[in-house]
Amino acid sequence: MAEYEALIAGLRFAKGMGALKLLVYSDSQLVVNQINKYYQAKDERMAFYSQIVEQELKSFVIVEVKQIPRTQNSLADTLAQLATNECIEELENIPIRRISNAVIDQPKHMLTAVELKRSWIDAII
């Protein structure tokens, strides 16, 4: 479920940034194969996550989902460690949104406002 939560958060972030083409890497064989329709979700919660991801993927023109070995997923591991760090609030240039409830436990229609702090790179973007 954590892999799906992270994927959904990433898809929504990419959609918010206006991305049309997406290449997704995951070290979860189950999630990748369910998304690519090689596996069927048998558990009710996993099936619901799969449906949410399928709906989110419709926002993109091209999407490719690939599995990578856990040993090659050090960037995601680093981000996960960063997210659990007590000092994360001190990072000024990284937009942070805490997810307190699982996606499937949230109302279907929810608006979220995220306040971004100005950064030196804003002018370049």
PDB file of C-alpha atoms in Angstrom:
ATOM      1  CA  MET A   1       0.000   0.000   0.000  1.00  0.00           C
ATOM      2  CA  ALA A   2       2.893   2.378   0.717  1.00  0.00           C
ATOM      3  CA  GLU A   3       4.178   1.903  -2.829  1.00  0.00           C
ATOM      4  CA  TYR A   4       0.759   2.820  -4.228  1.00  0.00           C
ATOM      5  CA  GLU A   5       0.495   5.847  -1.929  1.00  0.00           C
ATOM      6  CA  ALA A   6       3.871   7.125  -3.137  1.00  0.00           C
ATOM      7  CA  LEU A   7       2.954   6.450  -6.766  1.00  0.00           C
ATOM      8  CA  ILE A   8      -0.358   8.292  -6.490  1.00  0.00           C
ATOM      9  CA  ALA A   9       1.304  11.267  -4.801  1.00  0.00           C
ATOM     10  CA  GLY A  10       3.933  11.336  -7.568  1.00  0.00           C
ATOM     11  CA  LEU A  11       1.335  11.096 -10.338  1.00  0.00           C
ATOM     12  CA  ARG A  12      -0.680  13.945  -8.857  1.00  0.00           C
ATOM     13  CA  PHE A  13       2.443  16.056  -8.488  1.00  0.00           C
ATOM     14  CA  ALA A  14       3.452  15.374 -12.107  1.00  0.00           C
ATOM     15  CA  LYS A  15      -0.074  16.233 -13.279  1.00  0.00           C
ATOM     16  CA  GLY A  16       0.059  19.465 -11.289  1.00  0.00           C
ATOM     17  CA  MET A  17       3.337  20.347 -12.991  1.00  0.00           C
ATOM     18  CA  GLY A  18       1.703  19.867 -16.399  1.00  0.00           C
ATOM     19  CA  ALA A  19       3.621  16.744 -17.406  1.00  0.00           C
ATOM     20  CA  LEU A  20       2.227  14.876 -20.395  1.00  0.00           C
ATOM     21  CA  LYS A  21       4.810  12.110 -20.773  1.00  0.00           C
ATOM     22  CA  LEU A  22       5.830  10.041 -17.797  1.00  0.00           C
ATOM     23  CA  LEU A  23       8.373   7.323 -17.102  1.00  0.00           C
ATOM     24  CA  VAL A  24       7.755   5.678 -13.736  1.00  0.00           C
ATOM     25  CA  TYR A  25      10.302   3.476 -11.996  1.00  0.00           C
ATOM     26  CA  SER A  26       9.324   1.280  -9.068  1.00  0.00           C
ATOM     27  CA  ASP A  27      11.045  -1.506  -7.207  1.00  0.00           C
ATOM     28  CA  SER A  28       7.678  -3.114  -6.424  1.00  0.00           C
ATOM     29  CA  GLN A  29       7.085  -6.066  -8.714  1.00  0.00           C
ATOM     30  CA  LEU A  30       3.475  -6.307  -7.546  1.00  0.00           C
ATOM     31  CA  VAL A  31       2.606  -2.660  -8.247  1.00  0.00           C
ATOM     32  CA  VAL A  32       4.354  -2.556 -11.627  1.00  0.00           C
ATOM     33  CA  ASN A  33       2.700  -5.745 -12.817  1.00  0.00           C
ATOM     34  CA  GLN A  34      -0.734  -4.681 -11.588  1.00  0.00           C
ATOM     35  CA  ILE A  35      -0.422  -1.344 -13.376  1.00  0.00           C
ATOM     36  CA  ASN A  36       0.787  -3.033 -16.561  1.00  0.00           C
ATOM     37  CA  LYS A  37      -2.138  -5.504 -16.304  1.00  0.00           C
ATOM     38  CA  TYR A  38       0.092  -8.585 -15.936  1.00  0.00           C
ATOM     39  CA  TYR A  39      -1.256  -9.243 -12.423  1.00  0.00           C
ATOM     40  CA  GLN A  40      -4.794  -8.881 -11.181  1.00  0.00           C
ATOM     41  CA  ALA A  41      -5.374  -7.246  -7.801  1.00  0.00           C
ATOM     42  CA  LYS A  42      -7.125  -9.812  -5.617  1.00  0.00           C
ATOM     43  CA  ASP A  43      -7.251  -7.862  -2.364  1.00  0.00           C
ATOM     44  CA  GLU A  44     -10.053  -5.275  -2.255  1.00  0.00           C
ATOM     45  CA  ARG A  45      -7.795  -2.456  -1.023  1.00  0.00           C
ATOM     46  CA  MET A  46      -5.149  -3.178  -3.650  1.00  0.00           C
ATOM     47  CA  ALA A  47      -7.819  -3.279  -6.354  1.00  0.00           C
ATOM     48  CA  PHE A  48      -9.028   0.138  -5.212  1.00  0.00           C
ATOM     49  CA  TYR A  49      -5.471   1.522  -5.315  1.00  0.00           C
ATOM     50  CA  SER A  50      -5.065   0.061  -8.785  1.00  0.00           C
ATOM     51  CA  GLN A  51      -8.263   1.808  -9.921  1.00  0.00           C
ATOM     52  CA  ILE A  52      -7.079   5.144  -8.523  1.00  0.00           C
ATOM     53  CA  VAL A  53      -3.743   4.806 -10.332  1.00  0.00           C
ATOM     54  CA  GLU A  54      -5.510   3.852 -13.562  1.00  0.00           C
ATOM     55  CA  GLN A  55      -7.667   6.976 -13.283  1.00  0.00           C
ATOM     56  CA  GLU A  56      -4.643   9.201 -12.554  1.00  0.00           C
ATOM     57  CA  LEU A  57      -2.728   7.758 -15.520  1.00  0.00           C
ATOM     58  CA  LYS A  58      -5.447   8.999 -17.884  1.00  0.00           C
ATOM     59  CA  SER A  59      -4.096  12.525 -17.329  1.00  0.00           C
ATOM     60  CA  PHE A  60      -0.967  11.706 -19.320  1.00  0.00           C
ATOM     61  CA  VAL A  61      -0.442  11.177 -23.040  1.00  0.00           C
ATOM     62  CA  ILE A  62       2.364   8.630 -22.666  1.00  0.00           C
ATOM     63  CA  VAL A  63       3.134   6.582 -19.562  1.00  0.00           C
ATOM     64  CA  GLU A  64       5.664   3.814 -19.163  1.00  0.00           C
ATOM     65  CA  VAL A  65       6.001   1.938 -15.872  1.00  0.00           C
ATOM     66  CA  LYS A  66       9.156  -0.089 -15.339  1.00  0.00           C
ATOM     67  CA  GLN A  67      10.389  -2.252 -12.521  1.00  0.00           C
ATOM     68  CA  ILE A  68      13.909  -1.737 -11.259  1.00  0.00           C
ATOM     69  CA  PRO A  69      15.849  -3.803  -8.724  1.00  0.00           C
ATOM     70  CA  ARG A  70      15.728  -2.511  -5.147  1.00  0.00           C
ATOM     71  CA  THR A  71      19.491  -2.066  -5.275  1.00  0.00           C
ATOM     72  CA  GLN A  72      19.043   0.527  -8.048  1.00  0.00           C
ATOM     73  CA  ASN A  73      16.398   2.452  -6.158  1.00  0.00           C
ATOM     74  CA  SER A  74      18.721   4.368  -3.851  1.00  0.00           C
ATOM     75  CA  LEU A  75      17.225   7.744  -4.824  1.00  0.00           C
ATOM     76  CA  ALA A  76      13.765   6.705  -3.646  1.00  0.00           C
ATOM     77  CA  ASP A  77      15.262   5.244  -0.474  1.00  0.00           C
ATOM     78  CA  THR A  78      17.035   8.540   0.190  1.00  0.00           C
ATOM     79  CA  LEU A  79      13.816  10.503  -0.345  1.00  0.00           C
ATOM     80  CA  ALA A  80      11.957   8.137   1.985  1.00  0.00           C
ATOM     81  CA  GLN A  81      14.600   8.643   4.672  1.00  0.00           C
ATOM     82  CA  LEU A  82      14.409  12.394   4.154  1.00  0.00           C
ATOM     83  CA  ALA A  83      10.620  12.303   4.516  1.00  0.00           C
ATOM     84  CA  THR A  84      10.897  10.604   7.898  1.00  0.00           C
ATOM     85  CA  ASN A  85      13.591  12.962   9.176  1.00  0.00           C
ATOM     86  CA  GLU A  86      12.568  15.200  12.071  1.00  0.00           C
ATOM     87  CA  CYS A  87      14.335  18.230  10.513  1.00  0.00           C
ATOM     88  CA  ILE A  88      12.425  18.148   7.236  1.00  0.00           C
ATOM     89  CA  GLU A  89      10.499  21.316   8.109  1.00  0.00           C
ATOM     90  CA  GLU A  90      13.793  23.253   7.986  1.00  0.00           C
ATOM     91  CA  LEU A  91      14.275  22.595   4.272  1.00  0.00           C
ATOM     92  CA  GLU A  92      13.140  25.807   2.613  1.00  0.00           C
ATOM     93  CA  ASN A  93      13.335  24.951  -1.094  1.00  0.00           C
ATOM     94  CA  ILE A  94      11.570  21.606  -1.100  1.00  0.00           C
ATOM     95  CA  PRO A  95       7.763  21.670  -1.283  1.00  0.00           C
ATOM     96  CA  ILE A  96       6.477  19.437   1.480  1.00  0.00           C
ATOM     97  CA  ARG A  97       3.039  17.935   1.784  1.00  0.00           C
ATOM     98  CA  ARG A  98       2.412  15.521   4.601  1.00  0.00           C
ATOM     99  CA  ILE A  99       0.048  12.681   3.814  1.00  0.00           C
ATOM    100  CA  SER A 100      -1.766  11.847   7.015  1.00  0.00           C
ATOM    101  CA  ASN A 101      -4.454   9.523   5.640  1.00  0.00           C
ATOM    102  CA  ALA A 102      -4.294   6.794   3.042  1.00  0.00           C
ATOM    103  CA  VAL A 103      -5.678   7.770  -0.360  1.00  0.00           C
ATOM    104  CA  ILE A 104      -8.424   5.189  -0.112  1.00  0.00           C
ATOM    105  CA  ASP A 105      -9.507   6.594   3.274  1.00  0.00           C
ATOM    106  CA  GLN A 106      -9.896  10.149   1.925  1.00  0.00           C
ATOM    107  CA  PRO A 107     -13.018  11.666   0.416  1.00  0.00           C
ATOM    108  CA  LYS A 108     -13.131  11.321  -3.367  1.00  0.00           C
ATOM    109  CA  HIS A 109     -13.036  15.097  -3.916  1.00  0.00           C
ATOM    110  CA  MET A 110     -10.499  16.991  -1.878  1.00  0.00           C
ATOM    111  CA  LEU A 111      -8.735  20.286  -2.499  1.00  0.00           C
ATOM    112  CA  THR A 112      -5.273  20.797  -1.109  1.00  0.00           C
ATOM    113  CA  ALA A 113      -3.341  24.048  -1.000  1.00  0.00           C
ATOM    114  CA  VAL A 114       0.431  23.960  -0.819  1.00  0.00           C
ATOM    115  CA  GLU A 115       2.344  27.135  -0.120  1.00  0.00           C
ATOM    116  CA  LEU A 116       5.722  27.209  -1.858  1.00  0.00           C
ATOM    117  CA  LYS A 117       8.524  29.401  -0.620  1.00  0.00           C
ATOM    118  CA  ARG A 118      10.366  31.518  -3.188  1.00  0.00           C
ATOM    119  CA  SER A 119      13.693  30.134  -4.324  1.00  0.00           C
ATOM    120  CA  TRP A 120      16.609  31.343  -6.460  1.00  0.00           C
ATOM    121  CA  ILE A 121      15.604  28.861  -9.161  1.00  0.00           C
ATOM    122  CA  ASP A 122      12.101  30.324  -9.636  1.00  0.00           C
ATOM    123  CA  ALA A 123      13.399  32.896 -12.123  1.00  0.00           C
ATOM    124  CA  ILE A 124      15.026  30.139 -14.179  1.00  0.00           C
ATOM    125  CA  ILE A 125      11.924  27.958 -14.194  1.00  0.00           C
TER     126      ILE A 125
END
